[in-house]
PDB file of C-alpha atoms in Angstrom:
ATOM      1  CA  UNK A 887      -0.161 -77.095 -14.295  1.00 57.00           C
ATOM      2  CA  UNK A 888       3.262 -75.945 -13.288  1.00 66.00           C
ATOM      3  CA  UNK A 889       3.634 -72.949 -10.916  1.00 70.00           C
ATOM      4  CA  UNK A 890       6.412 -70.405 -11.182  1.00 65.00           C
ATOM      5  CA  UNK A 891       7.685 -69.592  -7.660  1.00 68.00           C
ATOM      6  CA  UNK A 892      10.835 -67.844  -8.671  1.00 69.00           C
ATOM      7  CA  UNK A 893       9.719 -64.269  -7.622  1.00 72.00           C
ATOM      8  CA  UNK A 894      11.082 -61.105  -9.217  1.00 77.00           C
ATOM      9  CA  UNK A 895      14.327 -60.950 -11.025  1.00 84.00           C
ATOM     10  CA  UNK A 896      16.882 -58.240 -10.362  1.00 86.00           C
ATOM     11  CA  UNK A 897      16.123 -56.599 -13.728  1.00 88.00           C
ATOM     12  CA  UNK A 898      12.402 -56.431 -12.912  1.00 87.00           C
ATOM     13  CA  UNK A 899      13.170 -54.939  -9.498  1.00 88.00           C
ATOM     14  CA  UNK A 900      15.442 -52.265 -11.038  1.00 92.00           C
ATOM     15  CA  UNK A 901      12.802 -51.391 -13.640  1.00 93.00           C
ATOM     16  CA  UNK A 902      10.100 -51.097 -10.952  1.00 91.00           C
ATOM     17  CA  UNK A 903      12.330 -48.900  -8.762  1.00 93.00           C
ATOM     18  CA  UNK A 904      13.230 -46.664 -11.741  1.00 94.00           C
ATOM     19  CA  UNK A 905       9.573 -46.162 -12.623  1.00 94.00           C
ATOM     20  CA  UNK A 906       8.775 -45.394  -8.952  1.00 94.00           C
ATOM     21  CA  UNK A 907      11.610 -42.850  -8.714  1.00 94.00           C
ATOM     22  CA  UNK A 908      10.427 -41.136 -11.912  1.00 94.00           C
ATOM     23  CA  UNK A 909       6.840 -40.931 -10.617  1.00 94.00           C
ATOM     24  CA  UNK A 910       7.934 -39.678  -7.177  1.00 93.00           C
ATOM     25  CA  UNK A 911      10.309 -37.131  -8.756  1.00 93.00           C
ATOM     26  CA  UNK A 912       7.571 -35.793 -11.023  1.00 93.00           C
ATOM     27  CA  UNK A 913       5.148 -35.586  -8.080  1.00 92.00           C
ATOM     28  CA  UNK A 914       7.766 -33.750  -5.976  1.00 92.00           C
ATOM     29  CA  UNK A 915       8.460 -31.267  -8.787  1.00 92.00           C
ATOM     30  CA  UNK A 916       4.731 -30.712  -9.286  1.00 91.00           C
ATOM     31  CA  UNK A 917       4.101 -30.138  -5.558  1.00 92.00           C
ATOM     32  CA  UNK A 918       7.178 -27.874  -5.270  1.00 89.00           C
ATOM     33  CA  UNK A 919       6.041 -25.816  -8.264  1.00 89.00           C
ATOM     34  CA  UNK A 920       2.525 -25.542  -6.850  1.00 88.00           C
ATOM     35  CA  UNK A 921       3.937 -24.420  -3.475  1.00 89.00           C
ATOM     36  CA  UNK A 922       6.128 -21.755  -5.131  1.00 86.00           C
ATOM     37  CA  UNK A 923       3.154 -20.503  -7.162  1.00 84.00           C
ATOM     38  CA  UNK A 924       1.030 -20.382  -3.998  1.00 85.00           C
ATOM     39  CA  UNK A 925       3.726 -18.424  -2.132  1.00 82.00           C
ATOM     40  CA  UNK A 926       4.082 -15.985  -5.042  1.00 79.00           C
ATOM     41  CA  UNK A 927       0.331 -15.483  -5.356  1.00 82.00           C
ATOM     42  CA  UNK A 928      -0.005 -15.027  -1.586  1.00 83.00           C
ATOM     43  CA  UNK A 929       2.738 -12.388  -1.452  1.00 81.00           C
ATOM     44  CA  UNK A 930       1.213 -10.510  -4.412  1.00 82.00           C
ATOM     45  CA  UNK A 931      -2.255 -10.605  -2.825  1.00 86.00           C
ATOM     46  CA  UNK A 932      -0.837  -9.476   0.538  1.00 85.00           C
ATOM     47  CA  UNK A 933       0.952  -6.586  -1.176  1.00 85.00           C
ATOM     48  CA  UNK A 934      -2.210  -5.581  -3.059  1.00 87.00           C
ATOM     49  CA  UNK A 935      -4.322  -5.752   0.088  1.00 89.00           C
ATOM     50  CA  UNK A 936      -1.839  -3.724   2.136  1.00 88.00           C
ATOM     51  CA  UNK A 937      -1.604  -1.039  -0.546  1.00 88.00           C
ATOM     52  CA  UNK A 938      -5.400  -0.826  -0.868  1.00 90.00           C
ATOM     53  CA  UNK A 939      -5.872  -0.575   2.909  1.00 92.00           C
ATOM     54  CA  UNK A 940      -3.130   2.060   3.043  1.00 92.00           C
ATOM     55  CA  UNK A 941      -4.753   4.038   0.207  1.00 92.00           C
ATOM     56  CA  UNK A 942      -8.124   3.894   2.000  1.00 93.00           C
ATOM     57  CA  UNK A 943      -6.512   5.230   5.173  1.00 93.00           C
ATOM     58  CA  UNK A 944      -4.773   8.035   3.263  1.00 93.00           C
ATOM     59  CA  UNK A 945      -8.059   8.950   1.564  1.00 92.00           C
ATOM     60  CA  UNK A 946      -9.837   9.074   4.932  1.00 91.00           C
ATOM     61  CA  UNK A 947      -7.191  11.357   6.420  1.00 91.00           C
ATOM     62  CA  UNK A 948      -7.265  13.667   3.399  1.00 90.00           C
ATOM     63  CA  UNK A 949     -11.065  13.845   3.285  1.00 88.00           C
ATOM     64  CA  UNK A 950     -11.237  14.593   7.015  1.00 86.00           C
ATOM     65  CA  UNK A 951      -8.728  17.424   6.664  1.00 85.00           C
ATOM     66  CA  UNK A 952      -9.424  20.867   5.307  1.00 82.00           C
ATOM     67  CA  UNK A 953      -6.006  21.875   4.014  1.00 83.00           C
ATOM     68  CA  UNK A 954      -3.085  20.096   2.369  1.00 86.00           C
ATOM     69  CA  UNK A 955       0.519  20.873   1.574  1.00 87.00           C
ATOM     70  CA  UNK A 956       2.976  18.811  -0.480  1.00 89.00           C
ATOM     71  CA  UNK A 957       6.731  19.193  -0.150  1.00 85.00           C
ATOM     72  CA  UNK A 958       8.486  16.628  -2.383  1.00 83.00           C
ATOM     73  CA  UNK A 959       7.271  13.248  -1.128  1.00 85.00           C
ATOM     74  CA  UNK A 960       6.011  14.692   2.178  1.00 91.00           C
ATOM     75  CA  UNK A 961       2.248  15.144   2.466  1.00 92.00           C
ATOM     76  CA  UNK A 962       0.857  17.375   5.215  1.00 91.00           C
ATOM     77  CA  UNK A 963      -2.865  17.279   6.001  1.00 90.00           C
ATOM     78  CA  UNK A 964      -4.214  20.079   8.196  1.00 88.00           C
ATOM     79  CA  UNK A 965      -7.254  20.050  10.453  1.00 85.00           C
ATOM     80  CA  UNK A 966      -8.057  23.698  10.993  1.00 80.00           C
ATOM     81  CA  UNK A 967     -10.812  24.572  13.468  1.00 77.00           C
ATOM     82  CA  UNK A 968     -13.762  26.431  12.057  1.00 70.00           C
ATOM     83  CA  UNK A 969     -14.000  30.073  13.039  1.00 68.00           C
ATOM     84  CA  UNK A 970     -17.450  31.415  13.626  1.00 65.00           C
ATOM     85  CA  UNK A 971     -19.066  34.611  14.834  1.00 70.00           C
ATOM     86  CA  UNK A 972     -22.001  32.672  16.223  1.00 73.00           C
ATOM     87  CA  UNK A 973     -22.246  32.664  20.004  1.00 75.00           C
ATOM     88  CA  UNK A 974     -21.581  29.254  21.471  1.00 71.00           C
ATOM     89  CA  UNK A 975     -23.784  27.720  24.152  1.00 77.00           C
ATOM     90  CA  UNK A 976     -22.541  28.151  27.722  1.00 81.00           C
ATOM     91  CA  UNK A 977     -19.736  25.700  28.565  1.00 77.00           C
ATOM     92  CA  UNK A 978     -18.939  24.876  24.923  1.00 72.00           C
ATOM     93  CA  UNK A 979     -15.558  25.898  23.583  1.00 69.00           C
ATOM     94  CA  UNK A 980     -14.110  25.589  20.120  1.00 66.00           C
ATOM     95  CA  UNK A 981     -10.495  24.564  19.603  1.00 64.00           C
ATOM     96  CA  UNK A 982      -8.324  27.443  18.483  1.00 70.00           C
ATOM     97  CA  UNK A 983      -5.171  25.660  17.362  1.00 78.00           C
ATOM     98  CA  UNK A 984      -4.845  23.487  14.284  1.00 84.00           C
ATOM     99  CA  UNK A 985      -3.215  20.106  13.962  1.00 88.00           C
ATOM    100  CA  UNK A 986      -1.444  18.446  11.094  1.00 90.00           C
ATOM    101  CA  UNK A 987      -0.746  14.902   9.993  1.00 92.00           C
ATOM    102  CA  UNK A 988       2.591  14.452   8.269  1.00 93.00           C
ATOM    103  CA  UNK A 989       3.067  11.470   5.923  1.00 94.00           C
ATOM    104  CA  UNK A 990       6.521  10.788   4.499  1.00 94.00           C
ATOM    105  CA  UNK A 991       8.708   8.026   3.055  1.00 93.00           C
ATOM    106  CA  UNK A 992      12.156   7.128   4.321  1.00 92.00           C
ATOM    107  CA  UNK A 993      14.221   4.003   3.596  1.00 89.00           C
ATOM    108  CA  UNK A 994      11.387   2.156   1.801  1.00 89.00           C
ATOM    109  CA  UNK A 995       8.983   2.694   4.697  1.00 92.00           C
ATOM    110  CA  UNK A 996       6.050   5.081   5.012  1.00 92.00           C
ATOM    111  CA  UNK A 997       5.580   7.006   8.248  1.00 94.00           C
ATOM    112  CA  UNK A 998       2.910   9.249   9.720  1.00 94.00           C
ATOM    113  CA  UNK A 999       2.861  11.531  12.703  1.00 93.00           C
ATOM    114  CA  UNK A1000       0.333  14.008  14.153  1.00 92.00           C
ATOM    115  CA  UNK A1001       1.482  17.379  15.448  1.00 90.00           C
ATOM    116  CA  UNK A1002      -0.980  19.627  17.278  1.00 87.00           C
ATOM    117  CA  UNK A1003      -0.889  23.136  18.697  1.00 84.00           C
ATOM    118  CA  UNK A1004      -0.314  24.898  15.367  1.00 82.00           C
ATOM    119  CA  UNK A1005      -1.398  28.506  15.825  1.00 78.00           C
ATOM    120  CA  UNK A1006      -0.953  29.674  12.205  1.00 78.00           C
ATOM    121  CA  UNK A1007      -1.162  26.950   9.528  1.00 77.00           C
ATOM    122  CA  UNK A1008      -0.270  29.477   6.803  1.00 75.00           C
ATOM    123  CA  UNK A1009       3.127  30.078   8.414  1.00 78.00           C
ATOM    124  CA  UNK A1010       3.670  26.473   9.490  1.00 81.00           C
ATOM    125  CA  UNK A1011       6.881  24.763   8.391  1.00 81.00           C
ATOM    126  CA  UNK A1012       7.002  20.981   8.186  1.00 79.00           C
ATOM    127  CA  UNK A1013      10.173  19.342   9.385  1.00 83.00           C
ATOM    128  CA  UNK A1014      10.650  15.620   9.941  1.00 87.00           C
ATOM    129  CA  UNK A1015      13.909  14.199  11.207  1.00 87.00           C
ATOM    130  CA  UNK A1016      15.503  10.767  11.295  1.00 88.00           C
ATOM    131  CA  UNK A1017      14.438  10.556  14.934  1.00 89.00           C
ATOM    132  CA  UNK A1018      10.779  10.754  13.831  1.00 90.00           C
ATOM    133  CA  UNK A1019      11.120   7.640  11.634  1.00 90.00           C
ATOM    134  CA  UNK A1020      10.342   5.132  14.397  1.00 91.00           C
ATOM    135  CA  UNK A1021       8.445   1.851  14.322  1.00 92.00           C
ATOM    136  CA  UNK A1022       5.649   3.584  16.230  1.00 93.00           C
ATOM    137  CA  UNK A1023       5.075   5.959  13.285  1.00 93.00           C
ATOM    138  CA  UNK A1024       5.560   3.332  10.529  1.00 92.00           C
ATOM    139  CA  UNK A1025       2.443   2.537   8.477  1.00 92.00           C
ATOM    140  CA  UNK A1026       4.043   0.508   5.659  1.00 90.00           C
ATOM    141  CA  UNK A1027       7.281  -1.411   5.339  1.00 88.00           C
ATOM    142  CA  UNK A1028       7.235  -2.097   1.600  1.00 87.00           C
ATOM    143  CA  UNK A1029       7.077   1.418   0.150  1.00 89.00           C
ATOM    144  CA  UNK A1030       9.198   1.741  -2.979  1.00 90.00           C
ATOM    145  CA  UNK A1031       7.687   5.096  -3.964  1.00 91.00           C
ATOM    146  CA  UNK A1032       5.162   7.542  -2.480  1.00 93.00           C
ATOM    147  CA  UNK A1033       4.141  10.490  -4.640  1.00 92.00           C
ATOM    148  CA  UNK A1034       1.518  13.010  -3.513  1.00 93.00           C
ATOM    149  CA  UNK A1035       0.595  15.740  -6.043  1.00 92.00           C
ATOM    150  CA  UNK A1036      -1.916  18.565  -5.692  1.00 90.00           C
ATOM    151  CA  UNK A1037      -4.000  19.117  -8.818  1.00 86.00           C
ATOM    152  CA  UNK A1038      -2.804  22.433 -10.329  1.00 85.00           C
ATOM    153  CA  UNK A1039      -6.302  23.321 -11.582  1.00 85.00           C
ATOM    154  CA  UNK A1040      -8.554  22.051  -8.797  1.00 82.00           C
ATOM    155  CA  UNK A1041      -6.423  22.523  -5.710  1.00 79.00           C
ATOM    156  CA  UNK A1042      -8.865  20.572  -3.545  1.00 81.00           C
ATOM    157  CA  UNK A1043      -7.785  17.332  -5.259  1.00 87.00           C
ATOM    158  CA  UNK A1044      -4.760  15.337  -4.211  1.00 90.00           C
ATOM    159  CA  UNK A1045      -3.415  12.562  -6.422  1.00 93.00           C
ATOM    160  CA  UNK A1046      -1.581   9.852  -4.494  1.00 93.00           C
ATOM    161  CA  UNK A1047       0.582   7.202  -6.147  1.00 92.00           C
ATOM    162  CA  UNK A1048       2.041   4.393  -4.054  1.00 92.00           C
ATOM    163  CA  UNK A1049       4.403   1.773  -5.397  1.00 92.00           C
ATOM    164  CA  UNK A1050       5.026  -1.115  -3.054  1.00 90.00           C
ATOM    165  CA  UNK A1051       7.580  -3.888  -3.365  1.00 88.00           C
ATOM    166  CA  UNK A1052       8.346  -7.087  -1.525  1.00 83.00           C
ATOM    167  CA  UNK A1053      11.089  -9.294  -2.925  1.00 78.00           C
ATOM    168  CA  UNK A1054      10.677  -9.174  -6.681  1.00 76.00           C
ATOM    169  CA  UNK A1055       6.952  -8.437  -6.577  1.00 83.00           C
ATOM    170  CA  UNK A1056       5.707  -4.883  -7.136  1.00 86.00           C
ATOM    171  CA  UNK A1057       2.280  -3.299  -6.998  1.00 88.00           C
ATOM    172  CA  UNK A1058       1.333   0.264  -7.898  1.00 90.00           C
ATOM    173  CA  UNK A1059      -1.876   2.001  -6.921  1.00 90.00           C
ATOM    174  CA  UNK A1060      -3.078   5.489  -7.786  1.00 92.00           C
ATOM    175  CA  UNK A1061      -5.994   7.439  -6.358  1.00 92.00           C
ATOM    176  CA  UNK A1062      -7.326  10.977  -6.629  1.00 92.00           C
ATOM    177  CA  UNK A1063      -8.898  12.268  -3.432  1.00 90.00           C
ATOM    178  CA  UNK A1064     -10.927  15.436  -2.931  1.00 85.00           C
ATOM    179  CA  UNK A1065     -10.974  17.289   0.368  1.00 81.00           C
ATOM    180  CA  UNK A1066     -14.599  17.148   1.410  1.00 76.00           C
ATOM    181  CA  UNK A1067     -14.154  19.737   4.181  1.00 66.00           C
ATOM    182  CA  UNK A1068     -12.694  22.281   1.772  1.00 53.00           C
ATOM    183  CA  UNK A1069     -15.629  24.629   2.336  1.00 43.00           C
ATOM    184  CA  UNK A1070     -14.280  25.386   5.792  1.00 41.00           C
ATOM    185  CA  UNK A1071     -11.440  27.291   4.180  1.00 41.00           C
ATOM    186  CA  UNK A1072     -13.793  30.089   3.190  1.00 39.00           C
ATOM    187  CA  UNK A1073     -14.284  30.688   6.918  1.00 38.00           C
ATOM    188  CA  UNK A1074     -10.584  31.179   7.587  1.00 39.00           C
ATOM    189  CA  UNK A1075      -9.458  33.212   4.633  1.00 40.00           C
ATOM    190  CA  UNK A1076      -8.667  30.272   2.369  1.00 44.00           C
ATOM    191  CA  UNK A1077      -5.229  28.737   2.694  1.00 46.00           C
ATOM    192  CA  UNK A1078      -3.167  25.744   2.243  1.00 45.00           C
ATOM    193  CA  UNK A1079      -3.324  24.449  -1.234  1.00 44.00           C
ATOM    194  CA  UNK A1080       0.372  24.682  -1.618  1.00 44.00           C
ATOM    195  CA  UNK A1081       2.903  22.591  -3.424  1.00 44.00           C
ATOM    196  CA  UNK A1082       6.488  23.414  -2.594  1.00 43.00           C
ATOM    197  CA  UNK A1083       8.873  22.718  -5.447  1.00 41.00           C
TER     198      UNK A1083
END
């Protein structure tokens, strides 16, 4: 029997290399596409998670407050101390001044700040300046839109809509939150369900 020891011809080598390049190219495209899809899915999930955590935090602040005010896209949540005629035990004092948490959007970021020492929440005026929009007060960096609205019928309900965006990905979340400490307002003459237009 005669053996063929000639090896591969140049044509066979070129065909083998062409097939290898096609297979490697297809594998590279497949892996690149999978990586892009993973990055897109990760950024969408991150955006959804951040907006849901943010909405939970906003709901907590609103439910812990007992008065709200909306001025455009600025939400103000008041914590007004309860007034009582009941004698307090010796050594116990009740706070007399209120505090407020201001939440506002500026330059696609959402900020919050607490201001205390408010003697009269009914007469309080909310003013935030560019100097207040610092990294220390920033709670979200992807805020495309922030819309707080007080329900015109049930003024203890606040509807919050947040629209977040990173790159070309957007996510919108809406929630209606009821002040659970609203009953305290009957103790102070009822205030602060106010929407400034």
